[in-house]
PDB file of C-alpha atoms and ligand atoms in Angstrom:
ATOM      1  CA  MET A   1      13.064   4.854   3.266  1.00  0.00           C
ATOM      2  CA  ILE A   2       9.554   4.553   3.012  1.00  0.00           C
ATOM      3  CA  LEU A   3       7.518   5.630   6.343  1.00  0.00           C
ATOM      4  CA  MET A   4       3.646   5.741   7.069  1.00  0.00           C
ATOM      5  CA  GLY A   5       1.994   7.366   9.780  1.00  0.00           C
ATOM      6  CA  SER A   6       0.082   4.312  10.559  1.00  0.00           C
ATOM      7  CA  ALA A   7       0.287   0.327   9.352  1.00  0.00           C
ATOM      8  CA  SER A   8      -2.945   1.125   7.854  1.00  0.00           C
ATOM      9  CA  ASP A   9      -1.303   3.351   5.481  1.00  0.00           C
ATOM     10  CA  TRP A  10       0.437   0.338   3.855  1.00  0.00           C
ATOM     11  CA  GLU A  11      -2.369  -0.593   1.843  1.00  0.00           C
ATOM     12  CA  LEU A  12      -1.942   2.370  -0.292  1.00  0.00           C
ATOM     13  CA  LEU A  13       2.489   3.172  -0.120  1.00  0.00           C
ATOM     14  CA  ARG A  14       2.904  -0.948  -0.791  1.00  0.00           C
ATOM     15  CA  GLU A  15       2.226   1.169  -4.264  1.00  0.00           C
ATOM     16  CA  THR A  16       4.903   2.927  -3.881  1.00  0.00           C
ATOM     17  CA  LYS A  17       6.913   0.314  -3.061  1.00  0.00           C
ATOM     18  CA  ALA A  18       5.952  -1.744  -5.909  1.00  0.00           C
ATOM     19  CA  GLU A  19       7.582   0.767  -8.713  1.00  0.00           C
ATOM     20  CA  LEU A  20      10.281   1.183  -5.989  1.00  0.00           C
ATOM     21  CA  ASP A  21      10.741  -2.610  -6.638  1.00  0.00           C
ATOM     22  CA  ARG A  22      10.821  -2.491 -10.509  1.00  0.00           C
ATOM     23  CA  LEU A  23      12.913   0.363 -11.079  1.00  0.00           C
ATOM     24  CA  GLU A  24      15.613  -2.086  -8.510  1.00  0.00           C
ATOM     25  CA  ILE A  25      15.735   0.629  -5.821  1.00  0.00           C
ATOM     26  CA  PRO A  26      16.321  -1.008  -2.505  1.00  0.00           C
ATOM     27  CA  ALA A  27      13.994   1.290   0.236  1.00  0.00           C
ATOM     28  CA  GLU A  28      13.637   0.099   3.697  1.00  0.00           C
ATOM     29  CA  VAL A  29       9.934   0.741   5.109  1.00  0.00           C
ATOM     30  CA  HIS A  30       8.832   2.240   8.592  1.00  0.00           C
ATOM     31  CA  VAL A  31       5.162   3.164  10.044  1.00  0.00           C
ATOM     32  CA  SER A  32       6.438   6.497  13.232  1.00  0.00           C
ATOM     33  CA  SER A  33       3.816   8.687  13.316  1.00  0.00           C
ATOM     34  CA  ALA A  34       5.061  12.296  13.816  1.00  0.00           C
ATOM     35  CA  HIS A  35       2.416  12.855  16.670  1.00  0.00           C
ATOM     36  CA  ARG A  36       2.664   9.154  18.515  1.00  0.00           C
ATOM     37  CA  CYS A  37       5.757   8.597  18.618  1.00  0.00           C
ATOM     38  CA  LEU A  38       7.885  11.041  17.460  1.00  0.00           C
ATOM     39  CA  ASP A  39      11.103  10.891  18.974  1.00  0.00           C
ATOM     40  CA  ARG A  40      11.007   8.207  17.405  1.00  0.00           C
ATOM     41  CA  THR A  41      10.660   9.439  13.693  1.00  0.00           C
ATOM     42  CA  ILE A  42      13.635  11.752  14.650  1.00  0.00           C
ATOM     43  CA  ALA A  43      16.063   8.688  15.192  1.00  0.00           C
ATOM     44  CA  LEU A  44      14.846   7.248  12.031  1.00  0.00           C
ATOM     45  CA  VAL A  45      15.477  10.640  10.218  1.00  0.00           C
ATOM     46  CA  ASP A  46      18.703  10.512  11.612  1.00  0.00           C
ATOM     47  CA  ARG A  47      19.891   6.663  11.213  1.00  0.00           C
ATOM     48  CA  ALA A  48      18.956   6.788   8.408  1.00  0.00           C
ATOM     49  CA  GLU A  49      20.881   9.674   7.113  1.00  0.00           C
ATOM     50  CA  ARG A  50      23.976   8.352   8.475  1.00  0.00           C
ATOM     51  CA  GLU A  51      23.315   5.398   6.660  1.00  0.00           C
ATOM     52  CA  GLY A  52      23.255   7.224   3.138  1.00  0.00           C
ATOM     53  CA  VAL A  53      19.005   6.946   2.861  1.00  0.00           C
ATOM     54  CA  GLN A  54      18.894   9.924  -0.176  1.00  0.00           C
ATOM     55  CA  VAL A  55      15.137  10.174   0.036  1.00  0.00           C
ATOM     56  CA  PHE A  56      12.913   9.936   2.352  1.00  0.00           C
ATOM     57  CA  ILE A  57       8.808   8.969   0.834  1.00  0.00           C
ATOM     58  CA  CYS A  58       6.477   9.883   3.298  1.00  0.00           C
ATOM     59  CA  GLY A  59       2.714   9.190   3.474  1.00  0.00           C
ATOM     60  CA  ALA A  60      -0.208  10.453   5.552  1.00  0.00           C
ATOM     61  CA  GLY A  61      -3.464  10.903   6.226  1.00  0.00           C
ATOM     62  CA  MET A  62      -5.667  12.756   8.106  1.00  0.00           C
ATOM     63  CA  ALA A  63      -3.709  16.275   9.754  1.00  0.00           C
ATOM     64  CA  ALA A  64      -0.878  14.692   7.789  1.00  0.00           C
ATOM     65  CA  HIS A  65       2.506  16.714   9.353  1.00  0.00           C
ATOM     66  CA  LEU A  66       4.730  13.506   8.990  1.00  0.00           C
ATOM     67  CA  ALA A  67       6.462  14.182   6.118  1.00  0.00           C
ATOM     68  CA  GLY A  68       6.468  18.143   7.638  1.00  0.00           C
ATOM     69  CA  VAL A  69       8.325  16.607  10.782  1.00  0.00           C
ATOM     70  CA  VAL A  70      10.791  14.914   8.577  1.00  0.00           C
ATOM     71  CA  ALA A  71      10.945  17.307   6.321  1.00  0.00           C
ATOM     72  CA  ALA A  72      12.411  19.718   8.990  1.00  0.00           C
ATOM     73  CA  ARG A  73      14.734  17.129  10.315  1.00  0.00           C
ATOM     74  CA  THR A  74      16.789  16.455   7.026  1.00  0.00           C
ATOM     75  CA  ILE A  75      18.299  18.758   4.222  1.00  0.00           C
ATOM     76  CA  ARG A  76      17.347  15.512   2.080  1.00  0.00           C
ATOM     77  CA  PRO A  77      14.284  15.728  -0.609  1.00  0.00           C
ATOM     78  CA  VAL A  78      11.122  14.989   1.291  1.00  0.00           C
ATOM     79  CA  ILE A  79       8.608  13.994  -0.077  1.00  0.00           C
ATOM     80  CA  GLY A  80       4.307  13.532   1.135  1.00  0.00           C
ATOM     81  CA  VAL A  81       1.859  12.085  -0.668  1.00  0.00           C
ATOM     82  CA  PRO A  82      -1.251  12.940   1.044  1.00  0.00           C
ATOM     83  CA  LEU A  83      -3.599   9.578   1.796  1.00  0.00           C
ATOM     84  CA  PRO A  84      -7.324   9.857   1.690  1.00  0.00           C
ATOM     85  CA  GLY A  85      -8.816   8.787   4.608  1.00  0.00           C
ATOM     86  CA  GLY A  86     -10.689  12.105   6.483  1.00  0.00           C
ATOM     87  CA  VAL A  87     -12.474  14.666   5.489  1.00  0.00           C
ATOM     88  CA  GLY A  88     -13.470  15.353   1.466  1.00  0.00           C
ATOM     89  CA  GLY A  89     -11.230  12.636   0.152  1.00  0.00           C
ATOM     90  CA  GLY A  90      -7.946  13.199   1.805  1.00  0.00           C
ATOM     91  CA  LEU A  91      -8.230  16.918   1.015  1.00  0.00           C
ATOM     92  CA  ASP A  92      -6.954  17.788   4.573  1.00  0.00           C
ATOM     93  CA  ALA A  93      -4.288  15.144   3.770  1.00  0.00           C
ATOM     94  CA  LEU A  94      -3.214  17.257   0.646  1.00  0.00           C
ATOM     95  CA  LEU A  95      -3.305  20.892   1.949  1.00  0.00           C
ATOM     96  CA  SER A  96      -1.343  19.448   5.254  1.00  0.00           C
ATOM     97  CA  THR A  97       1.103  17.791   3.518  1.00  0.00           C
ATOM     98  CA  ALA A  98       1.809  20.186   0.760  1.00  0.00           C
ATOM     99  CA  GLN A  99       1.376  24.410   2.106  1.00  0.00           C
ATOM    100  CA  MET A 100       4.247  24.093   3.857  1.00  0.00           C
ATOM    101  CA  PRO A 101       5.587  27.400   5.063  1.00  0.00           C
ATOM    102  CA  GLY A 102       8.328  28.485   2.879  1.00  0.00           C
ATOM    103  CA  GLY A 103      12.263  27.078   3.785  1.00  0.00           C
ATOM    104  CA  VAL A 104      11.435  24.210   4.223  1.00  0.00           C
ATOM    105  CA  PRO A 105      10.189  21.868   1.565  1.00  0.00           C
ATOM    106  CA  VAL A 106       7.791  18.750   1.235  1.00  0.00           C
ATOM    107  CA  ALA A 107       7.356  17.676  -2.771  1.00  0.00           C
ATOM    108  CA  THR A 108       3.967  16.885  -2.401  1.00  0.00           C
ATOM    109  CA  VAL A 109       2.682  13.949  -4.756  1.00  0.00           C
ATOM    110  CA  ALA A 110      -0.866  13.451  -4.980  1.00  0.00           C
ATOM    111  CA  VAL A 111      -3.878  12.061  -3.207  1.00  0.00           C
ATOM    112  CA  GLY A 112      -3.998   7.736  -3.078  1.00  0.00           C
ATOM    113  CA  LYS A 113      -2.639   5.499  -5.286  1.00  0.00           C
ATOM    114  CA  ALA A 114      -1.301   7.418  -7.783  1.00  0.00           C
ATOM    115  CA  GLY A 115       0.332   9.411  -5.708  1.00  0.00           C
ATOM    116  CA  ALA A 116       2.280   7.029  -4.447  1.00  0.00           C
ATOM    117  CA  ARG A 117       3.140   5.119  -7.066  1.00  0.00           C
ATOM    118  CA  ASN A 118       4.640   9.119  -8.889  1.00  0.00           C
ATOM    119  CA  ALA A 119       5.618   8.996  -5.171  1.00  0.00           C
ATOM    120  CA  ALA A 120       8.293   6.801  -6.602  1.00  0.00           C
ATOM    121  CA  PHE A 121       8.741   7.586  -9.956  1.00  0.00           C
ATOM    122  CA  LEU A 122      10.161  11.646  -8.666  1.00  0.00           C
ATOM    123  CA  ALA A 123      11.904  10.132  -5.697  1.00  0.00           C
ATOM    124  CA  ALA A 124      13.684   7.187  -9.318  1.00  0.00           C
ATOM    125  CA  GLU A 125      14.173  10.154 -11.083  1.00  0.00           C
ATOM    126  CA  ILE A 126      16.334  12.852  -8.772  1.00  0.00           C
ATOM    127  CA  LEU A 127      18.606   9.554  -7.829  1.00  0.00           C
ATOM    128  CA  ALA A 128      18.989   9.731 -11.164  1.00  0.00           C
ATOM    129  CA  LEU A 129      20.229  12.327 -11.760  1.00  0.00           C
ATOM    130  CA  GLY A 130      23.262  10.981 -10.507  1.00  0.00           C
ATOM    131  CA  ASP A 131      22.746   6.784 -11.388  1.00  0.00           C
ATOM    132  CA  GLN A 132      22.594   6.644 -15.519  1.00  0.00           C
ATOM    133  CA  ALA A 133      21.284   3.620 -15.328  1.00  0.00           C
ATOM    134  CA  LEU A 134      18.140   4.073 -13.427  1.00  0.00           C
ATOM    135  CA  ALA A 135      17.820   7.055 -16.289  1.00  0.00           C
ATOM    136  CA  ALA A 136      18.518   4.636 -18.253  1.00  0.00           C
ATOM    137  CA  ARG A 137      15.775   2.206 -16.720  1.00  0.00           C
ATOM    138  CA  LEU A 138      13.504   5.438 -16.276  1.00  0.00           C
ATOM    139  CA  ARG A 139      13.424   6.296 -20.215  1.00  0.00           C
ATOM    140  CA  GLN A 140      12.312   2.724 -20.546  1.00  0.00           C
ATOM    141  CA  THR A 141       9.402   2.790 -17.944  1.00  0.00           C
ATOM    142  CA  ARG A 142       7.946   5.894 -20.465  1.00  0.00           C
ATOM    143  CA  GLN A 143       8.167   4.480 -23.253  1.00  0.00           C
ATOM    144  CA  ALA A 144       6.355   1.157 -21.740  1.00  0.00           C
ATOM    145  CA  GLN A 145       3.334   3.901 -21.140  1.00  0.00           C
ATOM    146  CA  ALA A 146       3.161   4.998 -24.512  1.00  0.00           C
ATOM    147  CA  GLU A 147       3.435   2.310 -26.075  1.00  0.00           C
ATOM    148  CA  ALA A 148       0.150   1.388 -23.763  1.00  0.00           C
ATOM    149  CA  VAL A 149      -1.081   4.207 -24.524  1.00  0.00           C
ATOM    150  CA  ALA A 150      -0.867   3.438 -28.116  1.00  0.00           C
ATOM    151  CA  ALA A 151      -2.305  -0.680 -28.305  1.00  0.00           C
ATOM    152  CA  ALA A 152      -5.297   0.703 -25.740  1.00  0.00           C
ATOM    153  CA  ASP A 153      -6.222   2.959 -28.553  1.00  0.00           C
ATOM    154  CA  ALA A 154      -5.913   0.368 -31.372  1.00  0.00           C
ATOM    155  CA  SER A 155      -7.502  -2.089 -29.345  1.00  0.00           C
ATOM    156  CA  LEU A 156     -10.393  -0.010 -28.768  1.00  0.00           C
ATOM    157  CA  LEU A 157     -10.263   0.351 -33.662  1.00  0.00           C
ATOM    158  CA  GLY A 158     -14.087   0.437 -34.870  1.00  0.00           C
ATOM    159  CA  GLU A 159     -15.606   0.131 -31.559  1.00  0.00           C
ATOM    160  CA  GLY A 160     -14.713   3.833 -29.773  1.00  0.00           C
ATOM    161  CA  PRO A 161     -16.121   7.211 -29.679  1.00  0.00           C
ATOM    162  CA  GLY A 162     -16.032   8.765 -32.213  1.00  0.00           C
ATOM    163  CA  THR A 163     -16.081   6.299 -34.980  1.00  0.00           C
TER     164      THR A 163
HETATM  165  C1  RP5 B   1      -2.220   9.692  10.043  1.00  0.00           C
HETATM  166  O1  RP5 B   1      -3.341   9.021  10.437  1.00  0.00           O
HETATM  167  C2  RP5 B   1      -2.112   7.216   9.828  1.00  0.00           C
HETATM  168  O2  RP5 B   1      -0.824   8.487   8.135  1.00  0.00           O
HETATM  169  C3  RP5 B   1      -3.327   7.953   8.872  1.00  0.00           C
HETATM  170  O3  RP5 B   1      -3.361   7.462   7.420  1.00  0.00           O
HETATM  171  C4  RP5 B   1      -4.877   8.208   9.652  1.00  0.00           C
HETATM  172  C5  RP5 B   1      -5.361   7.165  10.559  1.00  0.00           C
HETATM  173  O4  RP5 B   1      -4.396   6.420  11.142  1.00  0.00           O
HETATM  174  P1  RP5 B   1      -4.798   5.546  11.926  1.00  0.00           P
HETATM  175  O5  RP5 B   1      -6.374   5.764  13.055  1.00  0.00           O
HETATM  176  O6  RP5 B   1      -5.677   4.401  10.944  1.00  0.00           O
HETATM  177  O7  RP5 B   1      -4.103   3.926  12.706  1.00  0.00           O
HETATM  178  O8  RP5 B   1      -1.809   9.988  11.983  1.00  0.00           O
END
């Protein structure tokens, strides 16, 4: 399940959904804030658990406590995506998301678009522990990334730095 603190977060969290779609992983998407509608957020997590959701991805900006609140409610893995928009280009959200006291972890990825994409890949890696077909799709994705780097390198032959 993808949760975001505000509809304004969708601009970046859509990257998470796009990667999950590419990896053929179904995911519900919801807006639900930890501070604006705490009870609703808790109810969403409880329902998701009952229905078998295995990993939660939570994106929020500023004093980003959504992932921490979700992690407080579930023992399933929670991945936090800190979003820019506050101070320091998202440093506030990065610290709020990552700096969980011991005992209630939030696996925190990078701020912004890279983190939004990596949240999907990290969720996929967790799910692939019990899904051989998904593991194969992840290996193909890594292979495609390596090939894209090689292609970029080849396209610069004769023009790049150091030539
Ligand atoms: C957080 O505050 C949200 O996750 C969002 O990133 C930020 C600003 O929210 P809005 O004021 O745009 O709704 O709760």
